[in-house]
Amino acid sequence: MKFCTAAGALVAIASSVSSAYGFTPSSSLSSFTSSRNLATPRLSNPSIYTSRQSSATTLHMSAPLKVGVVGATGAVGKEIVGCLEKRSFPVDNLRIFGSERSAGNEIDTKFGKVTVELFSEDAARECDVVFLAVDGDFSLAHADNICAGDDGAVVIDNSSAFRFKDGIPLVVPEINAETTKGKKLIANPNCTTAIGLMAIWPLHKLFGMKAMVMSTYQAASGAGQPGMDELEEGTRAVLSGERKVAENKIFAHPLPFNVIPHIDKFQDNGYTKEEMKVTWETRKICGLADDFPISCTAVRIPTSRAHSESIVALFDKPVDIAAARKALEEAPGVKLVDDVENEKYPMPLTATGQYDIEVGRLRKNIAFDNALEFFVCGDQLLRGAALNAVIVAEAMVENGALQAKVAA
């Protein structure tokens, strides 16, 4: 039976992800009343993002840095360490901080064996840059203290704690890296927003977007390792005949063999907070008006990793498919996968583990004038979290916001 075969494959994929935790890792993760123009697009630092430079391309940088990762034994934290290794980030010394439960454990890295240290603000402040892969409450309690003063560290926070605070940049570096200049606390966006904007931004620069509707199909990884574990264990229990319906503790309902149109808390306007994050964060990152029309429906689906998004974008200028394809092909961090004759299009299966997001099914929308419709897939733990954070740090090295401290 094909359905069971697919579910079995899902178990095999999910089984490859381990489940050690030091801290709780971070998750992730208006109607068209008028036509409004986007703010003038901001170009990223050309010295960092050359034409069609893949996000997998490492950057040549000097001035080795003392780097700290808090929550490095969680799903996102592990990927941050992996990105630091694969992109040859200029690490002089890697320090990994954890809770009492994980302190003392050794982790093998490209930089040698690293012993997990019990977290303290004083120890974290000794670093040049600290990546926080923890929950919002932890970030709220410690981030400001870690970066305070001239001798504090730069902090790149993966939680939702600071995303909407004035004066704190919310950054997708291919779009607004320049906002990090002179800043020491940077917020990483929600995974769904980061993945979608990688495809939207080059099209906006070309045609000038005036509204957007997004529907998301989000993997269990958006809820971290516990979410992936619940999907794997629940799928196995149903396939083995142990249960007719899987148990659920992490998700609102059983996820195996189901989809759940509910991610995060429902708001007074009928949207969930996850859906509103796409609206709020897109406006902030792209410098849009507070009433710019963006609508999202977010759905959890029974895949282990990599989020998918169906996007309808309306533009001021007439759209041209050939020009749109060229813009996407040349955009850094974007892979155009759009060959329907040979059944090639974005899928979680092919996007998982990849630095670039996949974009395909590109076509003119037949319901609206000057509109494009397309499908996007991206690895939630990489482009939607860890990779974005590391590229932020790279951009800050390039613009001088992140430097090795001079010993007193």
Short mmCIF file of C-alpha atoms in Angstrom, two decimals:
data_model
loop_
_atom_site.label_atom_id
_atom_site.label_comp_id
_atom_site.label_asym_id
_atom_site.label_seq_id
_atom_site.Cartn_x
_atom_site.Cartn_y
_atom_site.Cartn_z
CA MET A 1 0.00 0.00 0.00
CA LYS A 2 1.62 3.28 -1.11
CA PHE A 3 0.44 5.25 1.92
CA CYS A 4 2.11 2.88 4.35
CA THR A 5 5.24 2.77 2.24
CA ALA A 6 5.52 6.55 2.37
CA ALA A 7 4.97 6.53 6.10
CA GLY A 8 7.64 3.90 6.53
CA ALA A 9 10.05 6.07 4.59
CA LEU A 10 9.16 8.92 6.92
CA VAL A 11 10.11 6.82 9.93
CA ALA A 12 13.46 6.02 8.33
CA ILE A 13 14.16 9.71 7.69
CA ALA A 14 13.10 10.76 11.17
CA SER A 15 15.17 8.00 12.77
CA SER A 16 18.31 9.65 11.51
CA VAL A 17 17.83 12.64 13.82
CA SER A 18 19.10 12.29 17.39
CA SER A 19 17.43 13.81 20.45
CA ALA A 20 19.86 15.18 23.02
CA TYR A 21 18.98 18.49 24.68
CA GLY A 22 20.77 20.92 26.93
CA PHE A 23 18.19 23.74 26.86
CA THR A 24 14.75 23.85 25.27
CA PRO A 25 15.54 24.66 21.63
CA SER A 26 13.61 27.40 19.91
CA SER A 27 10.87 26.26 17.50
CA SER A 28 11.29 27.16 14.81
CA LEU A 29 8.36 28.67 14.06
CA SER A 30 -5.35 41.32 6.44
CA SER A 31 -7.41 41.04 3.66
CA PHE A 32 -6.78 42.91 0.38
CA THR A 33 -8.44 46.18 1.26
CA SER A 34 -6.19 48.39 -0.83
CA SER A 35 -3.11 48.42 -3.03
CA ARG A 36 0.06 49.70 -1.36
CA ASN A 37 3.60 49.90 -2.61
CA LEU A 38 6.54 48.29 -0.87
CA ALA A 39 9.36 50.42 0.38
CA THR A 40 12.24 50.81 -2.03
CA PRO A 41 14.24 47.55 -1.94
CA ARG A 42 17.48 47.62 0.01
CA LEU A 43 20.40 45.90 -1.66
CA SER A 44 22.51 43.60 0.45
CA ASN A 45 26.25 44.13 0.78
CA PRO A 46 27.58 43.21 -2.68
CA SER A 47 30.87 42.05 -1.20
CA ILE A 48 29.03 39.24 0.54
CA TYR A 49 26.37 38.24 -1.99
CA THR A 50 27.59 38.05 -5.55
CA SER A 51 25.33 37.11 -8.44
CA ARG A 52 23.98 33.60 -7.99
CA GLN A 53 26.24 32.93 -5.02
CA SER A 54 24.86 29.88 -3.28
CA SER A 55 24.34 30.06 0.47
CA ALA A 56 26.50 26.95 0.58
CA THR A 57 29.46 28.96 -0.68
CA THR A 58 31.89 29.68 2.11
CA LEU A 59 33.27 33.16 2.61
CA HIS A 60 36.90 34.12 3.01
CA MET A 61 37.26 35.97 6.29
CA SER A 62 40.10 36.71 8.65
CA ALA A 63 40.26 37.75 12.33
CA PRO A 64 39.44 34.44 14.06
CA LEU A 65 36.68 34.80 16.64
CA LYS A 66 35.78 33.27 19.97
CA VAL A 67 32.39 31.71 19.28
CA GLY A 68 29.81 30.49 21.77
CA VAL A 69 26.70 28.38 21.12
CA VAL A 70 24.02 28.04 23.78
CA GLY A 71 21.75 25.06 23.23
CA ALA A 72 24.16 23.31 20.86
CA THR A 73 22.86 19.86 21.76
CA GLY A 74 19.37 20.70 20.42
CA ALA A 75 18.19 20.40 16.84
CA VAL A 76 18.95 23.99 15.77
CA GLY A 77 22.08 24.25 17.89
CA LYS A 78 23.61 21.19 16.26
CA GLU A 79 23.00 22.72 12.84
CA ILE A 80 24.63 25.99 13.91
CA VAL A 81 27.80 24.09 14.80
CA GLY A 82 27.57 22.23 11.47
CA CYS A 83 27.23 25.49 9.53
CA LEU A 84 30.22 26.98 11.35
CA GLU A 85 32.23 23.94 10.26
CA LYS A 86 31.07 23.68 6.66
CA ARG A 87 31.26 27.38 5.86
CA SER A 88 34.76 27.72 7.35
CA PHE A 89 33.61 30.47 9.69
CA PRO A 90 36.70 32.06 11.32
CA VAL A 91 36.53 30.25 14.65
CA ASP A 92 39.48 30.74 16.98
CA ASN A 93 37.82 28.92 19.85
CA LEU A 94 34.40 27.22 20.01
CA ARG A 95 32.62 27.10 23.36
CA ILE A 96 29.39 25.19 23.86
CA PHE A 97 27.15 26.03 26.80
CA GLY A 98 24.44 23.83 28.25
CA SER A 99 22.44 23.00 31.36
CA GLU A 100 23.55 20.93 34.32
CA ARG A 101 22.21 17.89 32.48
CA SER A 102 24.53 18.29 29.50
CA ALA A 103 27.51 20.06 31.10
CA GLY A 104 30.63 17.90 31.02
CA ASN A 105 29.66 15.98 27.88
CA GLU A 106 32.14 16.03 25.02
CA ILE A 107 31.15 16.90 21.44
CA ASP A 108 33.32 16.13 18.43
CA THR A 109 33.65 19.09 16.07
CA LYS A 110 35.90 20.22 13.24
CA PHE A 111 37.55 22.41 15.86
CA GLY A 112 38.38 19.43 18.08
CA LYS A 113 36.60 17.90 21.05
CA VAL A 114 34.56 20.51 22.90
CA THR A 115 33.40 19.97 26.47
CA VAL A 116 29.95 21.37 27.17
CA GLU A 117 30.22 24.09 29.81
CA LEU A 118 27.54 24.99 32.34
CA PHE A 119 26.07 28.23 31.06
CA SER A 120 26.85 31.48 32.80
CA GLU A 121 26.52 35.03 31.53
CA ASP A 122 30.10 35.86 32.52
CA ALA A 123 31.47 32.92 30.50
CA ALA A 124 29.32 33.81 27.49
CA ARG A 125 30.52 37.43 27.61
CA GLU A 126 34.07 36.21 27.08
CA CYS A 127 33.11 35.24 23.52
CA ASP A 128 33.08 37.59 20.53
CA VAL A 129 29.76 36.22 19.27
CA VAL A 130 27.17 34.00 20.94
CA PHE A 131 24.45 32.11 19.08
CA LEU A 132 21.36 31.45 21.22
CA ALA A 133 19.45 28.32 20.14
CA VAL A 134 17.14 28.32 23.15
CA ASP A 135 13.59 29.33 24.03
CA GLY A 136 12.33 32.87 24.31
CA ASP A 137 12.21 32.96 28.10
CA PHE A 138 15.91 32.06 28.32
CA SER A 139 16.81 34.68 25.72
CA LEU A 140 14.80 37.37 27.52
CA ALA A 141 16.55 36.53 30.77
CA HIS A 142 20.12 36.55 29.46
CA ALA A 143 20.63 38.07 25.99
CA ASP A 144 20.82 41.72 27.06
CA ASN A 145 23.30 40.92 29.82
CA ILE A 146 25.55 38.92 27.49
CA CYS A 147 25.88 41.79 25.02
CA ALA A 148 25.83 44.72 27.46
CA GLY A 149 28.72 47.19 27.38
CA ASP A 150 31.74 47.53 25.13
CA ASP A 151 33.14 44.25 26.43
CA GLY A 152 29.98 42.24 25.82
CA ALA A 153 29.52 39.72 23.02
CA VAL A 154 27.45 40.07 19.87
CA VAL A 155 24.32 37.95 20.36
CA ILE A 156 22.36 36.34 17.51
CA ASP A 157 19.12 35.01 18.96
CA ASN A 158 17.05 32.33 17.26
CA SER A 159 13.99 32.67 19.49
CA SER A 160 11.00 34.98 19.04
CA ALA A 161 11.95 37.08 22.08
CA PHE A 162 13.27 40.17 20.28
CA ARG A 163 11.84 39.98 16.76
CA PHE A 164 9.33 42.80 17.17
CA LYS A 165 11.29 45.05 19.52
CA ASP A 166 12.19 48.48 18.20
CA GLY A 167 15.89 49.01 17.70
CA ILE A 168 16.69 45.30 17.38
CA PRO A 169 17.28 44.22 13.77
CA LEU A 170 15.32 41.25 12.43
CA VAL A 171 17.55 39.98 9.67
CA VAL A 172 17.54 37.90 6.52
CA PRO A 173 21.05 38.92 5.44
CA GLU A 174 20.40 38.72 1.69
CA ILE A 175 17.76 41.42 2.25
CA ASN A 176 18.75 43.71 5.13
CA ALA A 177 22.24 42.84 6.35
CA GLU A 178 23.08 46.54 6.62
CA THR A 179 20.69 46.90 9.59
CA THR A 180 23.21 45.02 11.76
CA LYS A 181 25.78 47.84 11.61
CA GLY A 182 26.47 49.16 15.08
CA LYS A 183 24.22 46.56 16.72
CA LYS A 184 25.09 43.84 19.24
CA LEU A 185 21.77 41.99 19.57
CA ILE A 186 20.26 40.54 16.39
CA ALA A 187 17.01 38.59 16.04
CA ASN A 188 16.76 35.63 13.66
CA PRO A 189 13.35 35.46 11.93
CA ASN A 190 10.76 32.72 12.14
CA CYS A 191 11.65 29.81 9.88
CA THR A 192 8.58 30.20 7.66
CA THR A 193 9.30 33.87 7.02
CA ALA A 194 12.99 33.34 6.28
CA ILE A 195 12.32 30.59 3.73
CA GLY A 196 9.56 32.46 1.94
CA LEU A 197 11.38 35.80 1.73
CA MET A 198 14.34 34.20 -0.02
CA ALA A 199 12.05 33.65 -3.02
CA ILE A 200 9.90 36.77 -2.65
CA TRP A 201 12.71 39.31 -2.41
CA PRO A 202 14.23 38.94 -5.90
CA LEU A 203 10.74 39.11 -7.43
CA HIS A 204 9.91 42.21 -5.43
CA LYS A 205 13.08 43.92 -6.65
CA LEU A 206 11.97 43.19 -10.19
CA PHE A 207 8.23 43.91 -10.11
CA GLY A 208 7.44 45.71 -6.82
CA MET A 209 5.18 43.55 -4.68
CA LYS A 210 1.96 45.13 -3.36
CA ALA A 211 0.29 42.19 -1.55
CA MET A 212 0.90 38.53 -0.68
CA VAL A 213 -1.05 35.42 0.29
CA MET A 214 0.84 32.42 1.66
CA SER A 215 -0.23 28.91 2.65
CA THR A 216 2.35 26.83 4.51
CA TYR A 217 2.88 23.10 4.89
CA GLN A 218 5.19 22.86 7.88
CA ALA A 219 7.21 19.85 8.98
CA ALA A 220 7.38 18.40 12.46
CA SER A 221 10.87 19.90 12.82
CA GLY A 222 9.19 23.27 13.41
CA ALA A 223 8.48 21.99 16.92
CA GLY A 224 12.10 20.93 17.40
CA GLN A 225 13.38 17.48 18.25
CA PRO A 226 10.34 16.61 20.44
CA GLY A 227 8.06 17.24 17.45
CA MET A 228 10.11 15.02 15.15
CA ASP A 229 10.21 12.32 17.83
CA GLU A 230 6.43 12.43 18.30
CA LEU A 231 5.88 12.05 14.56
CA GLU A 232 8.32 9.16 14.26
CA GLU A 233 7.06 7.29 17.32
CA GLY A 234 3.41 7.88 16.46
CA THR A 235 3.87 6.71 12.87
CA ARG A 236 5.63 3.56 14.05
CA ALA A 237 2.88 2.85 16.58
CA VAL A 238 0.13 3.10 13.95
CA LEU A 239 1.99 1.07 11.30
CA SER A 240 2.80 -1.69 13.79
CA GLY A 241 -0.85 -1.97 14.80
CA GLU A 242 -0.06 -0.90 18.35
CA ARG A 243 -2.49 2.00 18.05
CA LYS A 244 -5.20 3.06 15.59
CA VAL A 245 -4.48 6.73 16.21
CA ALA A 246 -1.18 8.10 17.43
CA GLU A 247 -0.74 9.84 20.76
CA ASN A 248 -0.08 13.58 20.83
CA LYS A 249 1.64 15.72 23.44
CA ILE A 250 3.57 18.22 21.32
CA PHE A 251 0.96 18.91 18.64
CA ALA A 252 -2.68 19.90 19.12
CA HIS A 253 -3.80 16.63 17.46
CA PRO A 254 -2.09 13.44 16.30
CA LEU A 255 0.15 14.31 13.36
CA PRO A 256 0.80 10.92 11.67
CA PHE A 257 -1.58 10.44 8.70
CA ASN A 258 -3.11 13.84 9.42
CA VAL A 259 -2.69 17.57 8.75
CA ILE A 260 -3.36 20.20 11.40
CA PRO A 261 -4.36 23.77 10.40
CA HIS A 262 -3.20 25.09 13.77
CA ILE A 263 0.34 26.22 14.66
CA ASP A 264 0.79 28.39 17.79
CA LYS A 265 -2.02 30.21 19.60
CA PHE A 266 -5.12 31.60 17.92
CA GLN A 267 -5.40 35.39 17.93
CA ASP A 268 -8.49 37.60 18.24
CA ASN A 269 -8.56 38.12 14.46
CA GLY A 270 -8.92 34.37 13.80
CA TYR A 271 -5.33 33.91 12.62
CA THR A 272 -2.78 31.93 14.62
CA LYS A 273 0.33 33.62 15.98
CA GLU A 274 2.45 31.59 13.52
CA GLU A 275 0.43 33.06 10.66
CA MET A 276 0.71 36.58 12.03
CA LYS A 277 4.47 36.16 12.44
CA VAL A 278 4.72 35.91 8.65
CA THR A 279 2.81 39.19 8.34
CA TRP A 280 4.63 41.06 11.10
CA GLU A 281 8.12 39.81 10.27
CA THR A 282 7.82 40.35 6.51
CA ARG A 283 6.79 43.94 7.14
CA LYS A 284 9.74 44.57 9.47
CA ILE A 285 12.42 42.85 7.40
CA CYS A 286 11.33 44.47 4.14
CA GLY A 287 10.55 47.86 5.65
CA LEU A 288 6.85 47.81 4.80
CA ALA A 289 3.96 49.81 6.16
CA ASP A 290 2.24 48.45 9.26
CA ASP A 291 -0.93 47.81 7.24
CA PHE A 292 0.75 46.21 4.21
CA PRO A 293 -1.59 43.36 3.09
CA ILE A 294 -0.14 39.93 3.88
CA SER A 295 -2.24 36.89 4.74
CA CYS A 296 -1.07 33.41 5.77
CA THR A 297 -2.60 30.05 6.63
CA ALA A 298 -0.15 27.75 8.42
CA VAL A 299 -0.65 23.97 8.42
CA ARG A 300 1.39 21.27 10.14
CA ILE A 301 1.95 18.19 7.95
CA PRO A 302 3.45 14.74 8.71
CA THR A 303 6.91 15.27 7.22
CA SER A 304 9.98 15.21 9.38
CA ARG A 305 11.93 18.16 8.06
CA ALA A 306 11.75 21.04 5.53
CA HIS A 307 8.83 23.45 5.25
CA SER A 308 6.83 24.11 2.09
CA GLU A 309 4.93 27.23 1.07
CA SER A 310 2.47 28.09 -1.67
CA ILE A 311 2.74 31.82 -2.37
CA VAL A 312 0.63 34.21 -4.43
CA ALA A 313 2.33 37.59 -4.83
CA LEU A 314 0.66 40.62 -6.44
CA PHE A 315 2.86 43.25 -8.07
CA ASP A 316 2.68 46.86 -9.25
CA LYS A 317 4.37 46.13 -12.57
CA PRO A 318 3.28 43.63 -15.22
CA VAL A 319 4.93 40.28 -14.55
CA ASP A 320 7.06 38.36 -17.01
CA ILE A 321 7.78 34.67 -16.42
CA ALA A 322 11.13 34.65 -18.24
CA ALA A 323 12.36 37.65 -16.25
CA ALA A 324 11.10 36.12 -13.01
CA ARG A 325 12.91 32.86 -13.72
CA LYS A 326 16.14 34.74 -14.45
CA ALA A 327 15.86 36.71 -11.20
CA LEU A 328 15.35 33.54 -9.18
CA GLU A 329 18.19 31.72 -10.95
CA GLU A 330 20.58 34.55 -10.09
CA ALA A 331 19.42 35.08 -6.50
CA PRO A 332 21.84 33.93 -3.76
CA GLY A 333 20.54 31.03 -1.69
CA VAL A 334 17.83 30.13 -4.22
CA LYS A 335 17.64 27.09 -6.49
CA LEU A 336 15.09 27.17 -9.29
CA VAL A 337 13.57 23.69 -9.59
CA ASP A 338 10.92 24.17 -12.24
CA ASP A 339 10.79 21.55 -15.00
CA VAL A 340 7.27 20.17 -14.91
CA GLU A 341 7.71 18.18 -18.13
CA ASN A 342 10.26 16.06 -16.27
CA GLU A 343 8.33 16.21 -12.98
CA LYS A 344 10.93 18.38 -11.25
CA TYR A 345 9.62 20.83 -8.65
CA PRO A 346 10.35 21.72 -5.01
CA MET A 347 9.74 18.98 -2.43
CA PRO A 348 10.68 18.49 1.23
CA LEU A 349 12.47 15.29 0.23
CA THR A 350 14.93 17.16 -1.99
CA ALA A 351 15.13 20.36 0.10
CA THR A 352 16.05 18.55 3.33
CA GLY A 353 19.68 19.11 4.27
CA GLN A 354 20.21 21.73 1.55
CA TYR A 355 21.44 25.27 2.17
CA ASP A 356 19.53 26.74 -0.77
CA ILE A 357 15.75 26.95 -0.81
CA GLU A 358 13.94 25.44 -3.81
CA VAL A 359 11.46 27.45 -5.90
CA GLY A 360 9.25 26.08 -8.65
CA ARG A 361 5.74 25.75 -10.12
CA LEU A 362 6.24 29.36 -11.20
CA ARG A 363 3.26 30.68 -13.17
CA LYS A 364 1.03 33.69 -13.68
CA ASN A 365 -1.88 33.61 -11.27
CA ILE A 366 -5.16 33.58 -13.20
CA ALA A 367 -7.28 35.10 -10.41
CA PHE A 368 -5.39 38.41 -10.07
CA ASP A 369 -3.76 40.82 -12.49
CA ASN A 370 0.04 41.18 -12.32
CA ALA A 371 0.39 38.24 -9.95
CA LEU A 372 2.73 35.26 -9.71
CA GLU A 373 2.11 31.96 -7.98
CA PHE A 374 4.89 29.60 -6.96
CA PHE A 375 5.90 26.83 -4.55
CA VAL A 376 8.83 27.00 -2.15
CA CYS A 377 10.60 24.38 0.00
CA GLY A 378 13.39 24.99 2.47
CA ASP A 379 15.10 23.21 5.32
CA GLN A 380 13.56 24.66 8.46
CA LEU A 381 16.59 23.91 10.62
CA LEU A 382 19.07 25.40 8.12
CA ARG A 383 17.78 28.28 5.98
CA GLY A 384 14.97 28.79 8.46
CA ALA A 385 17.25 28.94 11.50
CA ALA A 386 20.91 27.90 11.83
CA LEU A 387 22.21 28.87 8.39
CA ASN A 388 20.50 32.25 8.49
CA ALA A 389 22.10 32.96 11.88
CA VAL A 390 25.59 32.07 10.67
CA ILE A 391 25.24 34.16 7.50
CA VAL A 392 24.13 37.05 9.72
CA ALA A 393 27.40 36.68 11.64
CA GLU A 394 29.35 36.60 8.37
CA ALA A 395 27.65 39.80 7.23
CA MET A 396 28.52 41.45 10.55
CA VAL A 397 32.17 40.51 10.10
CA GLU A 398 32.08 42.10 6.65
CA ASN A 399 30.47 45.34 7.83
CA GLY A 400 32.59 45.61 10.98
CA ALA A 401 29.79 45.03 13.50
CA LEU A 402 31.47 41.79 14.64
CA GLN A 403 35.17 41.88 15.45
CA ALA A 404 37.56 40.03 17.71
CA LYS A 405 37.87 41.79 21.03
CA VAL A 406 41.17 43.40 21.89
CA ALA A 407 42.58 42.02 25.12
CA ALA A 408 42.86 44.62 27.85
#
